[in-house]
């Protein structure tokens, strides 16, 4: 069932991308509304695919690599749709939609069937670890998109262009404030994910810390976001904050992909 739904989800994410980008370039309001509806439909179908995999395995579909890719895309789109109801940020749709497309495409490529979920008290820590961690990742992904929009708007302003694109981008102040809020929330959830992940490691392997690649990458990324938030409190804003947010999310993605694709450690979810 999920293999039937995923191609439909991919097609809708791609169509939403085309709609958002075309709206940004042409300013046609009908395309903006259509792209939002298409993205919402993709979000609903993606949820159905996750539920189908969960029903097939008898547990939340969160343990395999393709499950986690799909979950990340779904959460990121959900957060964007929620944000869109509060702020008219169409430009973010043109960044979130292709990101979701790429992650769901990767989930489809690496699909390896449903993984057995062994029920034990230790497994209670698994959703307690993955839920805040991936919600934090998704919020930081939206912060990444906000930072890209910030740099684009700044470039438009510096070039003194009076294009329609500049008019359709939010102000630098709005983007900077949203970036701060999203990084703060993403960092808090990321921190909870690291703590519960350490508790899970203690339950499974007898130690809170075992110098696994994923732990080292997570620590480096956590430190970078901690430095970002600290420097914001001491006056760092604007371009430098946006650049650090982009670097931080790039580290998250490299960490997640390298641990699962290149490492044979305990945290690899490929299989």
Coordinates of C-alpha atoms in Angstrom, one line a residue:
X1 CA 0.0 0.0 0.0
X2 CA 2.7 2.4 1.0
X3 CA 4.6 1.8 -2.3
X4 CA 1.4 2.9 -4.1
X5 CA 1.1 6.0 -2.0
X6 CA 4.7 7.2 -2.2
X7 CA 4.8 7.9 -5.9
X8 CA 1.6 9.9 -5.6
X9 CA 3.2 11.8 -2.7
X10 CA 6.2 12.5 -4.8
X11 CA 4.2 13.8 -7.7
X12 CA 2.2 16.1 -5.5
X13 CA 5.4 17.5 -3.8
X14 CA 6.9 18.1 -7.2
X15 CA 3.7 19.8 -8.5
X16 CA 3.6 22.0 -5.3
X17 CA 7.3 23.0 -6.0
X18 CA 6.4 24.1 -9.6
X19 CA 3.4 26.0 -8.3
X20 CA 5.3 27.9 -5.6
X21 CA 8.3 28.8 -7.8
X22 CA 6.0 29.9 -10.7
X23 CA 4.1 32.1 -8.2
X24 CA 7.2 33.7 -7.0
X25 CA 8.4 34.5 -10.5
X26 CA 5.0 35.6 -11.9
X27 CA 3.0 36.8 -8.9
X28 CA -0.1 34.9 -9.9
X29 CA -2.2 34.5 -6.8
X30 CA -4.1 31.5 -8.2
X31 CA -0.9 29.5 -8.4
X32 CA -0.1 30.3 -4.7
X33 CA -3.4 29.0 -3.5
X34 CA -3.2 26.0 -5.8
X35 CA 0.3 25.1 -4.6
X36 CA -0.8 25.3 -1.0
X37 CA -3.7 22.9 -1.6
X38 CA -1.5 20.5 -3.5
X39 CA 1.1 20.6 -0.7
X40 CA -1.7 20.0 1.9
X41 CA -2.8 17.0 -0.2
X42 CA 0.7 15.6 -0.4
X43 CA 1.0 16.0 3.4
X44 CA -2.2 14.0 3.9
X45 CA -1.2 11.3 1.6
X46 CA 2.3 11.1 3.2
X47 CA 0.5 10.7 6.6
X48 CA -1.5 7.9 5.1
X49 CA 1.7 6.2 3.8
X50 CA 3.2 6.4 7.3
X51 CA 0.1 5.0 8.9
X52 CA 0.0 2.1 6.3
X53 CA 3.6 1.2 7.2
X54 CA 2.9 1.4 10.9
X55 CA -0.2 -0.9 10.6
X56 CA 1.8 -3.3 8.5
X57 CA 4.7 -3.5 11.1
X58 CA 2.4 -3.3 14.1
X59 CA 4.3 -0.3 15.6
X60 CA 5.1 3.3 14.7
X61 CA 7.1 3.4 11.4
X62 CA 10.2 5.1 12.8
X63 CA 12.9 2.5 13.0
X64 CA 14.2 2.1 9.4
X65 CA 16.1 4.6 7.3
X66 CA 13.2 5.1 4.8
X67 CA 10.7 5.5 7.6
X68 CA 12.9 8.3 9.1
X69 CA 13.3 10.0 5.8
X70 CA 9.6 10.0 5.2
X71 CA 8.9 11.1 8.8
X72 CA 11.3 14.0 8.5
X73 CA 9.7 15.2 5.2
X74 CA 6.2 14.9 6.7
X75 CA 7.0 16.8 9.8
X76 CA 8.8 19.6 7.9
X77 CA 5.8 20.1 5.6
X78 CA 3.4 20.0 8.5
X79 CA 5.3 22.7 10.4
X80 CA 5.4 24.9 7.2
X81 CA 1.6 24.5 6.7
X82 CA 1.0 25.5 10.3
X83 CA 3.3 28.5 9.9
X84 CA 1.6 29.5 6.7
X85 CA -1.7 29.9 8.5
X86 CA -0.1 32.5 10.8
X87 CA 2.3 34.2 8.3
X88 CA 2.0 34.5 4.5
X89 CA 5.4 33.0 3.7
X90 CA 4.9 31.6 0.2
X91 CA 8.6 31.8 -0.5
X92 CA 9.2 29.1 2.2
X93 CA 6.9 26.8 0.2
X94 CA 9.2 27.0 -2.7
X95 CA 12.0 25.7 -0.5
X96 CA 10.1 23.2 1.8
X97 CA 8.4 21.5 -1.1
X98 CA 11.5 20.4 -3.1
X99 CA 13.2 19.4 0.2
X100 CA 10.2 17.2 1.0
X101 CA 10.3 15.8 -2.5
X102 CA 14.0 14.9 -2.2
X103 CA 13.6 13.2 1.2
X104 CA 10.5 11.2 0.1
X105 CA 12.3 10.2 -3.1
X106 CA 15.2 8.9 -1.0
X107 CA 12.7 7.0 1.2
X108 CA 11.3 5.4 -1.9
X109 CA 14.7 4.5 -3.3
X110 CA 15.9 3.1 0.1
X111 CA 12.6 1.3 0.9
X112 CA 13.5 -2.1 2.3
X113 CA 10.1 -3.3 3.6
X114 CA 8.8 -3.1 7.2
X115 CA 11.2 -3.8 10.0
X116 CA 10.1 -6.0 12.9
X117 CA 9.5 -4.1 16.0
X118 CA 10.5 -6.1 19.1
X119 CA 8.3 -5.1 21.9
X120 CA 10.2 -4.6 25.2
X121 CA 10.3 -2.0 27.9
X122 CA 13.5 -0.7 26.4
X123 CA 11.7 0.2 23.2
X124 CA 9.7 2.8 25.1
X125 CA 12.8 5.0 24.9
X126 CA 12.9 4.7 21.1
X127 CA 9.8 6.8 20.4
X128 CA 10.8 9.1 23.3
X129 CA 14.1 9.7 21.5
X130 CA 12.9 9.8 17.9
X131 CA 9.8 12.0 18.4
X132 CA 11.5 15.1 19.9
X133 CA 14.7 14.6 17.8
X134 CA 12.9 14.5 14.5
X135 CA 10.5 17.2 15.4
X136 CA 13.5 19.3 16.3
X137 CA 15.2 18.4 13.0
X138 CA 12.0 19.5 11.1
X139 CA 11.8 22.8 12.9
X140 CA 15.5 23.4 12.2
X141 CA 14.8 22.5 8.5
X142 CA 12.2 25.3 8.4
X143 CA 14.7 27.6 10.1
X144 CA 17.2 26.7 7.3
X145 CA 14.6 27.7 4.7
X146 CA 13.9 30.9 6.5
X147 CA 17.6 31.7 6.5
X148 CA 17.9 31.0 2.8
X149 CA 14.9 33.4 2.2
X150 CA 16.7 36.0 4.4
X151 CA 19.9 35.8 2.3
X152 CA 17.8 36.1 -0.9
X153 CA 15.9 39.1 0.3
X154 CA 19.1 40.7 1.5
X155 CA 20.7 40.2 -1.9
X156 CA 17.6 41.7 -3.6
X157 CA 17.8 44.8 -1.3
X158 CA 21.5 45.3 -1.7
X159 CA 21.1 45.2 -5.5
X160 CA 18.3 47.7 -5.1
X161 CA 16.1 45.6 -7.4
X162 CA 12.4 46.6 -7.5
X163 CA 11.3 43.3 -8.8
X164 CA 8.1 41.5 -8.0
X165 CA 10.2 38.8 -6.3
X166 CA 11.5 41.3 -3.7
X167 CA 7.9 42.5 -3.0
X168 CA 6.8 38.9 -2.4
X169 CA 9.6 38.1 0.1
X170 CA 9.0 39.0 3.8
X171 CA 11.0 41.8 5.4
X172 CA 14.4 41.0 6.8
X173 CA 13.2 41.8 10.3
X174 CA 10.3 39.3 10.0
X175 CA 12.7 36.6 8.7
X176 CA 15.3 37.3 11.3
X177 CA 12.8 37.1 14.2
X178 CA 11.3 33.8 12.8
X179 CA 14.7 32.3 12.4
X180 CA 15.5 33.0 16.1
X181 CA 12.2 31.5 17.3
X182 CA 12.5 28.4 15.1
X183 CA 16.2 27.8 16.1
X184 CA 15.3 28.2 19.8
X185 CA 12.5 25.6 19.6
X186 CA 14.4 23.3 17.3
X187 CA 17.4 23.4 19.7
X188 CA 15.3 22.6 22.7
X189 CA 13.7 19.6 21.1
X190 CA 17.1 18.5 19.7
X191 CA 18.5 18.7 23.2
X192 CA 15.7 16.5 24.6
X193 CA 16.3 14.0 21.7
X194 CA 20.0 13.8 22.7
X195 CA 19.1 13.2 26.4
X196 CA 16.5 10.6 25.7
X197 CA 18.9 9.0 23.2
X198 CA 21.6 8.7 25.9
X199 CA 19.0 7.0 28.1
X200 CA 18.2 4.6 25.3
X201 CA 21.9 3.9 24.8
X202 CA 22.2 3.1 28.5
X203 CA 19.3 0.7 28.4
X204 CA 20.5 -1.1 25.3
X205 CA 24.3 -1.0 25.6
X206 CA 25.0 -0.2 29.2
X207 CA 26.5 3.3 28.7
X208 CA 25.1 6.8 28.2
X209 CA 28.0 7.6 25.8
X210 CA 29.9 5.2 23.6
X211 CA 31.7 7.6 21.1
X212 CA 29.5 6.4 18.2
X213 CA 29.7 8.6 15.1
X214 CA 26.1 9.7 15.5
X215 CA 26.8 10.9 19.0
X216 CA 29.9 12.8 18.0
X217 CA 28.1 14.4 15.0
X218 CA 25.1 15.3 17.2
X219 CA 27.4 16.8 19.8
X220 CA 29.2 19.0 17.2
X221 CA 25.9 20.1 15.7
X222 CA 24.4 20.8 19.2
X223 CA 27.4 22.9 20.1
X224 CA 27.1 24.9 16.9
X225 CA 23.4 25.7 17.5
X226 CA 24.3 26.5 21.2
X227 CA 26.9 29.0 19.9
X228 CA 24.4 30.4 17.5
X229 CA 21.8 31.1 20.2
X230 CA 24.5 32.5 22.6
X231 CA 25.9 34.8 20.0
X232 CA 22.3 36.1 19.2
X233 CA 21.9 37.0 22.8
X234 CA 25.2 39.1 22.5
X235 CA 24.1 40.9 19.3
X236 CA 24.6 38.5 16.4
X237 CA 21.7 38.8 14.0
X238 CA 20.9 39.0 10.4
X239 CA 23.3 37.6 7.9
X240 CA 25.7 35.9 10.4
X241 CA 22.8 34.2 12.2
X242 CA 21.3 33.0 8.9
X243 CA 24.6 31.7 7.8
X244 CA 25.2 29.8 11.0
X245 CA 21.7 28.3 10.8
X246 CA 22.4 27.1 7.3
X247 CA 25.7 25.5 8.4
X248 CA 24.1 23.9 11.4
X249 CA 21.3 22.3 9.3
X250 CA 23.9 21.1 6.7
X251 CA 25.8 19.4 9.6
X252 CA 22.5 17.7 10.7
X253 CA 21.8 16.3 7.2
X254 CA 25.4 15.1 6.7
X255 CA 25.3 13.5 10.2
X256 CA 22.0 11.7 9.5
X257 CA 23.0 10.5 6.0
X258 CA 26.5 9.5 6.8
X259 CA 25.6 7.6 9.9
X260 CA 22.9 5.6 8.0
X261 CA 24.7 5.1 4.7
X262 CA 28.4 5.0 5.6
X263 CA 28.6 3.8 9.1
X264 CA 28.0 0.2 10.4
X265 CA 27.6 1.5 13.9
X266 CA 24.7 0.6 16.3
X267 CA 22.7 3.7 15.2
X268 CA 22.5 2.8 11.5
X269 CA 18.8 2.4 10.5
X270 CA 19.5 1.0 7.0
X271 CA 18.0 -2.4 6.5

